[in-house]
Coordinates of N, CA, C and O in Angstrom, one line a residue:
E1 N 95.3 84.1 114.0 CA 94.5 84.9 113.0 C 93.1 85.2 113.6 O 92.6 86.2 113.3
G2 N 92.5 84.2 114.3 CA 91.2 84.4 114.8 C 91.1 85.5 115.9 O 90.0 86.0 116.2
K3 N 92.3 85.9 116.4 CA 92.3 86.9 117.5 C 92.4 88.3 116.9 O 92.2 89.3 117.6
L4 N 92.6 88.4 115.6 CA 92.7 89.8 115.0 C 91.3 90.3 114.7 O 90.5 89.5 114.2
S5 N 91.2 91.6 114.8 CA 89.9 92.2 114.4 C 89.8 92.2 112.9 O 90.8 92.0 112.2
P6 N 88.6 92.3 112.4 CA 88.4 92.3 110.9 C 89.2 93.4 110.2 O 89.7 93.2 109.1
D7 N 89.3 94.6 110.9 CA 90.1 95.7 110.3 C 91.6 95.3 110.2 O 92.3 95.6 109.2
A8 N 92.1 94.6 111.2 CA 93.5 94.2 111.2 C 93.8 93.2 110.2 O 94.8 93.2 109.5
Q9 N 92.8 92.3 110.0 CA 92.9 91.2 108.9 C 92.9 91.9 107.6 O 93.7 91.5 106.7
K10 N 92.0 92.8 107.4 CA 91.9 93.5 106.1 C 93.1 94.3 105.8 O 93.5 94.5 104.6
F11 N 93.7 94.9 106.8 CA 94.9 95.7 106.6 C 96.1 94.9 106.2 O 97.0 95.3 105.5
G12 N 96.2 93.6 106.8 CA 97.3 92.8 106.4 C 98.3 92.6 107.6 O 99.5 92.3 107.3
C13 N 97.9 92.9 108.8 CA 98.8 92.8 109.9 C 99.5 91.4 110.1 O 100.7 91.3 110.4
L14 N 98.7 90.4 109.9 CA 99.3 89.0 110.1 C 100.3 88.7 109.0 O 101.4 88.2 109.3
Q15 N 100.0 89.1 107.8 CA 101.0 88.9 106.7 C 102.2 89.7 106.9 O 103.3 89.2 106.6
Y16 N 102.1 91.0 107.4 CA 103.3 91.8 107.7 C 104.1 91.2 108.8 O 105.3 91.1 108.7
A17 N 103.5 90.7 109.8 CA 104.2 90.1 110.9 C 104.9 88.8 110.5 O 106.0 88.5 110.9
T18 N 104.3 88.1 109.6 CA 104.9 86.9 109.0 C 106.1 87.2 108.2 O 107.1 86.5 108.3
Y19 N 106.0 88.3 107.4 CA 107.2 88.7 106.6 C 108.3 89.1 107.6 O 109.5 88.7 107.4
I20 N 108.0 89.8 108.7 CA 109.0 90.2 109.6 C 109.7 89.0 110.2 O 110.9 88.9 110.4
M21 N 108.9 88.0 110.5 CA 109.5 86.7 111.0 C 110.5 86.1 110.0 O 111.5 85.7 110.4
A22 N 110.1 86.0 108.8 CA 110.9 85.5 107.7 C 112.2 86.3 107.6 O 113.3 85.7 107.5
S23 N 112.1 87.6 107.6 CA 113.2 88.5 107.5 C 114.2 88.3 108.7 O 115.4 88.3 108.5
S24 N 113.6 88.3 109.9 CA 114.4 88.1 111.1 C 115.2 86.8 111.0 O 116.4 86.7 111.4
N25 N 114.5 85.7 110.6 CA 115.2 84.4 110.5 C 116.4 84.5 109.5 O 117.5 84.0 109.7
F26 N 116.2 85.2 108.4 CA 117.2 85.4 107.4 C 118.4 86.1 108.0 O 119.6 85.7 107.8
F27 N 118.2 87.2 108.6 CA 119.3 88.0 109.2 C 120.0 87.4 110.4 O 121.1 87.8 110.7
M28 N 119.3 86.4 111.0 CA 119.9 85.6 112.1 C 120.7 84.4 111.5 O 121.2 83.6 112.3
G29 N 120.6 84.2 110.2 CA 121.3 83.1 109.6 C 120.5 81.8 109.6 O 121.1 80.8 109.2
K30 N 119.3 81.9 109.9 CA 118.4 80.7 109.9 C 117.7 80.6 108.5 O 116.5 80.9 108.4
L31 N 118.4 80.3 107.5 CA 117.9 80.4 106.1 C 116.8 79.4 105.9 O 115.8 79.7 105.2
G32 N 116.9 78.2 106.4 CA 115.8 77.2 106.2 C 114.5 77.6 106.9 O 113.4 77.5 106.3
D33 N 114.6 78.2 108.1 CA 113.4 78.7 108.8 C 112.8 79.9 108.0 O 111.6 80.0 107.9
A34 N 113.7 80.8 107.4 CA 113.2 81.9 106.6 C 112.4 81.4 105.4 O 111.3 81.9 105.1
K35 N 112.9 80.4 104.7 CA 112.2 79.8 103.5 C 110.9 79.2 104.0 O 109.9 79.4 103.3
D36 N 110.9 78.5 105.1 CA 109.6 77.9 105.6 C 108.6 79.0 105.9 O 107.4 78.8 105.5
V37 N 109.0 80.1 106.5 CA 108.0 81.1 106.8 C 107.5 81.8 105.6 O 106.4 82.1 105.4
L38 N 108.4 82.0 104.6 CA 108.0 82.6 103.3 C 107.0 81.7 102.6 O 106.0 82.2 102.0
K39 N 107.1 80.4 102.7 CA 106.1 79.4 102.1 C 104.8 79.6 102.8 O 103.7 79.6 102.2
K40 N 104.8 79.7 104.1 CA 103.6 80.0 104.9 C 103.0 81.3 104.5 O 101.7 81.3 104.3
L41 N 103.7 82.3 104.3 CA 103.2 83.6 103.9 C 102.6 83.5 102.5 O 101.5 84.1 102.2
D42 N 103.2 82.7 101.6 CA 102.7 82.6 100.2 C 101.3 81.9 100.2 O 100.5 82.2 99.3
S43 N 101.0 81.1 101.3 CA 99.7 80.4 101.3 C 98.6 81.3 102.0 O 97.4 80.9 102.0
M44 N 99.0 82.4 102.5 CA 98.0 83.3 103.2 C 97.2 84.1 102.2 O 97.6 84.3 101.1
S45 N 96.2 84.7 102.7 CA 95.3 85.6 101.8 C 96.1 86.8 101.3 O 97.0 87.3 101.9
K46 N 95.9 87.1 100.0 CA 96.5 88.2 99.4 C 95.6 89.4 99.2 O 95.9 90.4 98.6
S47 N 94.4 89.3 99.8 CA 93.4 90.3 99.7 C 93.5 91.2 101.0 O 92.7 91.1 101.9
H48 N 94.5 92.1 101.0 CA 94.7 93.0 102.1 C 95.4 94.3 101.6 O 95.9 94.3 100.5
H49 N 95.4 95.3 102.4 CA 95.9 96.6 102.0 C 97.4 96.6 101.8 O 97.9 97.4 101.0
L50 N 98.1 95.8 102.5 CA 99.6 95.8 102.5 C 100.2 94.8 101.4 O 101.4 94.6 101.4
Y51 N 99.3 94.3 100.6 CA 99.8 93.3 99.6 C 101.0 93.7 98.8 O 102.0 93.0 98.8
H52 N 100.9 94.9 98.1 CA 102.0 95.3 97.3 C 103.3 95.6 98.0 O 104.3 95.2 97.6
P53 N 103.2 96.4 99.1 CA 104.5 96.6 99.9 C 105.1 95.3 100.4 O 106.3 95.2 100.3
I54 N 104.3 94.4 100.8 CA 104.8 93.1 101.3 C 105.4 92.3 100.2 O 106.5 91.7 100.3
L55 N 104.7 92.3 99.0 CA 105.2 91.6 97.9 C 106.6 92.1 97.4 O 107.4 91.3 97.1
F56 N 106.8 93.4 97.5 CA 108.1 93.9 97.1 C 109.1 93.5 98.1 O 110.2 93.0 97.6
K57 N 108.9 93.5 99.3 CA 109.8 93.1 100.3 C 110.1 91.6 100.3 O 111.3 91.2 100.4
V58 N 109.1 90.8 100.0 CA 109.2 89.4 99.9 C 110.1 89.0 98.7 O 110.9 88.1 98.7
T59 N 109.8 89.8 97.6 CA 110.6 89.5 96.4 C 112.1 89.8 96.6 O 113.0 89.0 96.2
Q60 N 112.4 90.9 97.3 CA 113.8 91.1 97.7 C 114.4 90.1 98.6 O 115.5 89.6 98.3
L61 N 113.6 89.6 99.5 CA 114.1 88.6 100.4 C 114.3 87.3 99.7 O 115.3 86.6 99.9
N62 N 113.4 86.9 98.8 CA 113.5 85.7 98.0 C 114.8 85.8 97.1 O 115.5 84.8 97.0
K63 N 115.1 87.0 96.6 CA 116.3 87.1 95.8 C 117.5 86.8 96.7 O 118.5 86.2 96.3
M64 N 117.5 87.4 97.9 CA 118.6 87.2 98.8 C 118.8 85.7 99.2 O 119.8 85.2 99.4
L65 N 117.6 85.0 99.3 CA 117.6 83.6 99.6 C 118.0 82.7 98.4 O 118.2 81.5 98.6
G66 N 117.9 83.3 97.3 CA 118.1 82.5 96.1 C 116.9 81.6 95.6 O 117.1 80.7 94.8
L67 N 115.8 82.0 96.2 CA 114.6 81.2 95.7 C 114.1 81.7 94.4 O 114.3 82.9 94.1
E68 N 113.5 80.9 93.6 CA 112.9 81.3 92.4 C 111.6 82.0 92.7 O 110.8 81.6 93.5
M69 N 111.4 83.2 92.1 CA 110.2 84.0 92.3 C 109.0 83.3 91.7 O 109.0 82.8 90.6
K70 N 108.0 83.1 92.6 CA 106.8 82.5 92.1 C 106.1 83.4 91.1 O 105.6 82.9 90.0
D71 N 106.0 84.7 91.3 CA 105.5 85.6 90.3 C 106.4 85.7 89.1 O 107.6 85.7 89.3
A72 N 105.8 85.8 88.0 CA 106.6 85.8 86.7 C 107.1 87.2 86.4 O 106.4 87.9 85.7
Y73 N 108.3 87.5 86.9 CA 108.9 88.8 86.6 C 109.8 88.6 85.4 O 110.5 87.6 85.3
M74 N 109.7 89.6 84.5 CA 110.6 89.6 83.3 C 111.7 90.5 83.7 O 111.5 91.6 84.3
E75 N 112.9 90.1 83.3 CA 114.1 91.0 83.4 C 114.3 91.7 82.1 O 114.5 91.1 81.1
L76 N 114.4 93.0 82.1 CA 114.6 93.8 80.9 C 115.8 94.6 81.0 O 116.2 95.1 82.1
N77 N 116.5 94.8 79.9 CA 117.6 95.7 79.8 C 117.3 96.8 78.8 O 117.2 96.5 77.6
V78 N 117.0 98.0 79.3 CA 116.6 99.1 78.4 C 117.9 99.8 77.9 O 118.5 100.5 78.8
P79 N 118.3 99.7 76.7 CA 119.5 100.3 76.2 C 119.5 101.8 76.3 O 118.4 102.4 76.3
N80 N 120.7 102.4 76.5 CA 120.8 103.9 76.4 C 120.3 104.4 75.1 O 120.4 103.6 74.1
R81 N 119.7 105.6 75.0 CA 119.2 106.2 73.8 C 118.2 105.3 73.1 O 118.1 105.4 71.9
D82 N 117.4 104.6 73.8 CA 116.5 103.7 73.2 C 115.3 103.5 74.2 O 115.3 104.0 75.3
Q83 N 114.3 102.7 73.7 CA 113.1 102.3 74.5 C 112.7 100.9 74.2 O 113.0 100.4 73.1
L84 N 112.0 100.3 75.1 CA 111.4 99.0 74.9 C 109.9 99.1 75.1 O 109.5 99.8 76.0
K85 N 109.2 98.4 74.2 CA 107.7 98.4 74.3 C 107.3 97.0 74.4 O 107.7 96.1 73.7
Y86 N 106.3 96.8 75.3 CA 105.7 95.5 75.5 C 104.1 95.6 75.4 O 103.6 96.6 75.9
A87 N 103.5 94.6 74.7 CA 102.0 94.7 74.6 C 101.4 93.5 75.3 O 101.9 92.4 75.4
V88 N 100.2 93.8 75.9 CA 99.4 92.8 76.6 C 98.0 92.9 76.0 O 97.4 94.0 76.1
V89 N 97.6 91.8 75.3 CA 96.2 91.8 74.8 C 95.2 91.5 75.9 O 95.4 90.5 76.6
I90 N 94.2 92.4 76.0 CA 93.2 92.3 77.1 C 92.0 91.7 76.5 O 91.3 92.4 75.7
P91 N 91.6 90.5 76.8 CA 90.4 89.9 76.2 C 89.1 90.4 76.9 O 89.2 91.0 78.0
E92 N 88.0 90.2 76.2 CA 86.7 90.5 76.7 C 86.5 89.9 78.1 O 86.9 88.7 78.3
G93 N 85.9 90.6 79.0 CA 85.7 90.0 80.3 C 86.7 90.2 81.4 O 86.5 89.9 82.5
T94 N 87.9 90.8 81.0 CA 88.9 91.1 81.9 C 88.5 92.3 82.7 O 88.2 93.4 82.1
T95 N 88.4 92.2 84.0 CA 87.9 93.3 84.8 C 89.0 94.2 85.4 O 88.8 95.3 85.8
E96 N 90.3 93.6 85.5 CA 91.4 94.4 86.1 C 92.7 93.8 85.6 O 92.9 92.6 85.5
V97 N 93.6 94.8 85.4 CA 95.0 94.4 85.0 C 95.9 95.3 85.9 O 95.7 96.5 86.1
E98 N 96.8 94.6 86.6 CA 97.8 95.3 87.4 C 99.2 95.0 86.9 O 99.5 94.0 86.3
W99 N 100.1 96.0 87.1 CA 101.5 95.8 86.8 C 102.4 96.4 87.8 O 102.0 97.2 88.6
E100 N 103.6 95.9 87.8 CA 104.6 96.3 88.8 C 105.9 96.3 88.1 O 106.2 95.3 87.4
W101 N 106.8 97.3 88.3 CA 108.1 97.2 87.8 C 109.0 97.9 88.8 O 108.6 98.8 89.5
M102 N 110.3 97.4 88.8 CA 111.3 98.0 89.7 C 112.5 98.3 88.9 O 113.0 97.4 88.0
L103 N 113.1 99.4 89.1 CA 114.3 99.8 88.4 C 115.5 99.6 89.3 O 115.5 99.9 90.5
D104 N 116.6 99.0 88.7 CA 117.8 98.7 89.5 C 118.5 99.9 90.0 O 119.0 99.9 91.1
D105 N 118.6 100.9 89.1 CA 119.4 102.1 89.5 C 119.0 103.3 88.5 O 118.4 103.0 87.5
F106 N 119.3 104.5 88.9 CA 119.1 105.7 88.1 C 117.6 106.0 87.9 O 116.8 105.9 88.8
S107 N 117.2 106.4 86.7 CA 115.8 106.8 86.4 C 115.4 106.3 85.0 O 116.3 106.0 84.2
L108 N 114.1 106.4 84.8 CA 113.5 105.9 83.5 C 112.2 106.6 83.3 O 111.5 106.8 84.3
N109 N 111.8 106.8 82.0 CA 110.5 107.3 81.7 C 109.6 106.0 81.4 O 110.1 105.0 80.9
F110 N 108.3 106.1 81.8 CA 107.5 105.0 81.6 C 106.1 105.4 81.2 O 105.6 106.5 81.7
S111 N 105.4 104.7 80.4 CA 104.0 105.0 80.1 C 103.3 103.6 79.8 O 103.8 102.7 79.4
A112 N 102.0 103.7 80.2 CA 101.1 102.6 79.9 C 99.9 103.2 79.2 O 99.3 104.1 79.7
N113 N 99.6 102.7 78.0 CA 98.5 103.2 77.1 C 97.6 102.1 76.7 O 98.1 101.0 76.3
F114 N 96.3 102.3 76.8 CA 95.3 101.3 76.4 C 94.6 101.7 75.1 O 94.2 102.9 75.0
T115 N 94.5 100.8 74.2 CA 93.8 101.0 72.9 C 92.7 100.0 72.9 O 93.0 98.8 72.9
S116 N 91.5 100.4 72.8 CA 90.3 99.5 72.8 C 90.3 98.8 71.4 O 90.7 99.4 70.4
S117 N 89.7 97.6 71.4 CA 89.5 96.9 70.1 C 88.2 96.2 70.0 O 88.0 95.2 69.4
A118 N 87.2 96.8 70.7 CA 85.8 96.3 70.7 C 85.3 96.3 69.3 O 85.4 97.3 68.5
A119 N 84.6 95.2 68.9 CA 84.0 95.1 67.5 C 83.0 96.2 67.3 O 82.2 96.5 68.2
G120 N 83.1 96.8 66.1 CA 82.1 97.8 65.8 C 82.4 99.2 66.3 O 81.6 100.1 66.2
S121 N 83.6 99.4 67.0 CA 83.9 100.7 67.6 C 85.2 101.2 67.0 O 86.0 100.4 66.7
T122 N 85.3 102.5 67.0 CA 86.6 103.1 66.6 C 87.6 102.9 67.7 O 87.3 103.2 68.9
P123 N 88.8 102.4 67.3 CA 89.9 102.3 68.4 C 90.2 103.6 69.0 O 90.4 104.6 68.3
T124 N 90.2 103.6 70.3 CA 90.6 104.9 71.0 C 91.7 104.6 72.0 O 91.7 103.5 72.6
A125 N 92.7 105.5 72.0 CA 93.8 105.3 72.9 C 93.6 106.1 74.2 O 93.2 107.3 74.1
T126 N 94.0 105.5 75.3 CA 93.9 106.2 76.6 C 95.2 106.1 77.3 O 95.8 105.0 77.4
V127 N 95.7 107.2 77.8 CA 96.9 107.2 78.6 C 96.5 106.7 80.0 O 95.7 107.4 80.7
V128 N 97.0 105.6 80.5 CA 96.7 105.1 81.8 C 97.6 105.5 82.8 O 97.3 105.9 84.0
Q129 N 98.9 105.6 82.5 CA 100.0 106.0 83.4 C 101.1 106.6 82.6 O 101.5 106.0 81.6
S130 N 101.7 107.7 83.1 CA 102.8 108.3 82.4 C 103.7 108.9 83.5 O 103.3 109.7 84.3
L131 N 105.0 108.4 83.5 CA 105.9 108.9 84.5 C 107.2 109.4 83.8 O 107.8 108.7 82.9
E132 N 107.7 110.5 84.3 CA 108.9 111.1 83.7 C 110.0 111.0 84.8 O 109.8 111.3 85.9
Q133 N 111.2 110.5 84.3 CA 112.4 110.4 85.2 C 112.0 109.7 86.5 O 112.4 110.2 87.6
Y134 N 111.3 108.6 86.5 CA 111.0 107.8 87.7 C 112.3 107.2 88.2 O 113.0 106.5 87.5
T135 N 112.6 107.5 89.5 CA 113.9 107.0 90.0 C 113.8 105.7 90.8 O 112.8 105.4 91.3
A136 N 114.9 105.0 90.8 CA 115.0 103.7 91.5 C 114.7 103.9 93.0 O 114.1 103.0 93.6
T137 N 115.1 105.0 93.5 CA 114.9 105.2 94.9 C 113.5 105.4 95.3 O 113.1 105.4 96.5
S138 N 112.6 105.6 94.3 CA 111.2 105.7 94.6 C 110.5 104.4 94.9 O 109.3 104.4 95.2
G139 N 111.2 103.3 94.7 CA 110.7 102.0 95.0 C 109.9 101.4 93.8 O 110.0 101.9 92.7
P140 N 109.1 100.4 94.0 CA 108.4 99.8 92.9 C 107.4 100.7 92.4 O 106.7 101.5 93.1
C141 N 107.1 100.7 91.1 CA 106.1 101.4 90.4 C 104.9 100.5 90.2 O 105.1 99.4 89.6
L142 N 103.8 100.9 90.7 CA 102.6 100.0 90.6 C 101.5 100.7 89.7 O 101.4 101.9 89.8
G143 N 100.8 99.9 89.0 CA 99.8 100.5 88.2 C 98.6 99.5 88.1 O 98.7 98.3 88.3
R144 N 97.4 100.1 87.8 CA 96.2 99.3 87.7 C 95.3 99.9 86.7 O 95.2 101.1 86.6
Y145 N 94.6 99.0 85.9 CA 93.6 99.5 85.0 C 92.4 98.6 85.0 O 92.6 97.4 85.1
E146 N 91.2 99.1 84.9 CA 90.0 98.4 84.9 C 89.4 98.6 83.5 O 88.6 99.5 83.3
P147 N 89.7 97.7 82.5 CA 89.2 97.9 81.2 C 87.7 97.6 81.1 O 87.2 96.7 81.8
T148 N 87.0 98.4 80.3 CA 85.5 98.1 80.1 C 85.3 97.5 78.7 O 84.2 97.0 78.5
K149 N 86.4 97.4 77.9 CA 86.3 96.8 76.6 C 87.6 96.0 76.4 O 88.6 96.2 77.1
P150 N 87.6 95.0 75.4 CA 88.8 94.4 75.1 C 89.8 95.4 74.4 O 89.3 96.4 73.9
G151 N 91.0 95.1 74.4 CA 92.0 96.0 73.8 C 93.4 95.5 74.0 O 93.7 94.4 74.4
T152 N 94.3 96.5 73.9 CA 95.8 96.2 74.1 C 96.4 97.3 75.0 O 96.2 98.5 74.8
L153 N 97.1 96.8 76.0 CA 97.9 97.7 76.9 C 99.3 97.7 76.3 O 99.9 96.6 76.1
I154 N 99.8 98.9 76.1 CA 101.2 99.0 75.6 C 102.0 99.7 76.8 O 101.7 100.8 77.2
F155 N 103.1 99.0 77.2 CA 104.0 99.5 78.2 C 105.3 99.9 77.6 O 105.9 99.1 76.9
T156 N 105.7 101.2 77.8 CA 106.9 101.7 77.2 C 107.9 102.1 78.3 O 107.6 102.9 79.2
F157 N 109.0 101.5 78.2 CA 110.2 101.8 79.1 C 111.1 102.7 78.3 O 111.8 102.1 77.4
D158 N 111.2 103.9 78.5 CA 111.9 104.9 77.7 C 113.2 105.4 78.3 O 113.1 106.0 79.4
N159 N 114.3 105.1 77.7 CA 115.6 105.5 78.2 C 116.3 106.4 77.1 O 117.5 106.5 77.1
K160 N 115.5 107.0 76.2 CA 116.1 107.8 75.2 C 116.9 109.0 75.7 O 117.9 109.4 75.0
F161 N 116.6 109.5 76.9 CA 117.3 110.6 77.4 C 118.7 110.3 77.9 O 119.5 111.2 78.1
S162 N 119.0 109.0 78.2 CA 120.2 108.6 78.8 C 121.3 108.4 77.7 O 121.1 107.5 76.9
M163 N 122.3 109.2 77.7 CA 123.4 109.1 76.7 C 124.3 107.9 77.0 O 124.9 107.4 76.1
M164 N 124.5 107.5 78.3 CA 125.6 106.6 78.6 C 125.1 105.3 79.2 O 125.7 104.3 79.1
R165 N 124.0 105.3 80.0 CA 123.6 104.2 80.8 C 122.4 103.4 80.3 O 121.3 104.0 80.0
S166 N 122.5 102.1 80.2 CA 121.3 101.3 80.0 C 120.7 101.1 81.4 O 121.4 101.3 82.4
K167 N 119.5 100.6 81.4 CA 118.8 100.5 82.7 C 118.2 99.0 82.8 O 117.7 98.5 81.9
K168 N 118.4 98.5 84.0 CA 117.8 97.1 84.3 C 116.5 97.3 85.0 O 116.4 98.0 86.0
V169 N 115.5 96.5 84.6 CA 114.1 96.6 85.1 C 113.6 95.2 85.3 O 113.9 94.3 84.5
V170 N 112.9 95.0 86.4 CA 112.1 93.7 86.5 C 110.6 94.2 86.4 O 110.2 95.2 87.0
F171 N 109.8 93.4 85.7 CA 108.5 93.8 85.3 C 107.6 92.6 85.4 O 107.9 91.5 85.0
R172 N 106.3 92.8 85.8 CA 105.3 91.8 85.8 C 103.9 92.4 85.6 O 103.7 93.5 85.9
V173 N 103.1 91.5 85.0 CA 101.7 91.9 84.8 C 100.8 90.8 85.4 O 101.1 89.6 85.3
S174 N 99.7 91.2 86.0 CA 98.7 90.2 86.5 C 97.3 90.7 86.1 O 97.1 91.8 85.9
P175 N 96.4 89.7 85.9 CA 96.5 88.3 86.1 C 97.6 87.6 85.3 O 97.9 88.0 84.2
E176 N 98.1 86.5 85.8 CA 99.3 85.9 85.2 C 98.9 85.2 83.9 O 99.8 84.9 83.1
H177 N 97.7 85.0 83.6 CA 97.3 84.3 82.3 C 97.5 85.3 81.1 O 97.5 84.8 79.9
L178 N 97.6 86.6 81.3 CA 97.8 87.5 80.3 C 99.3 87.4 79.7 O 100.2 87.2 80.5
V179 N 99.4 87.4 78.4 CA 100.7 87.3 77.8 C 101.3 88.6 77.5 O 100.7 89.5 76.9
V180 N 102.6 88.8 78.0 CA 103.3 90.0 77.7 C 104.3 89.7 76.6 O 105.1 88.8 76.7
A181 N 104.2 90.5 75.5 CA 105.0 90.2 74.3 C 105.7 91.5 73.9 O 105.1 92.6 73.9
P182 N 107.0 91.4 73.4 CA 107.6 92.6 72.9 C 106.9 93.2 71.7 O 106.5 92.4 70.8
C183 N 106.9 94.5 71.5 CA 106.3 95.1 70.3 C 107.4 95.2 69.3 O 108.6 95.4 69.6
K184 N 107.1 95.1 68.0 CA 108.1 95.1 66.9 C 108.3 96.6 66.5 O 107.5 97.4 66.7

């Protein structure tokens, strides 16, 4: 690590090389070594440019290895001709909220909307992210919001357009102390 330039460290070169080592061990049948390398990767800095792409690949590798995912992913089944909504209350002082979801197959509509709830102000709704027919082949969907006031983020997974197929989604929000709850 000490031999890498600051730019290479900031980019995530060491973390990516470590992921490649874990993946190589897995595909060579050295499952114990792959798990050990993933544990080492988990202890490394997460403050780099490749964090999200590496996280996605590590999550897939962990699934193949049968490890329990450290990040709290929720598994959702969005019924055909229906939608699921989840709310996250954002307390005062929260500077950043990130989310990630992955679709198992086909496509899905998605939106993230923020409604402020600051005392003495009129609640205002803001569309943070809106995606139509987002396909599974597009990879993970990432989002980020920097609230300036307390409020509620509503995540909508919309499958109303699908007449026949339900959709499987894995979803997480960070920071992890935020509670994700289904909307009624």
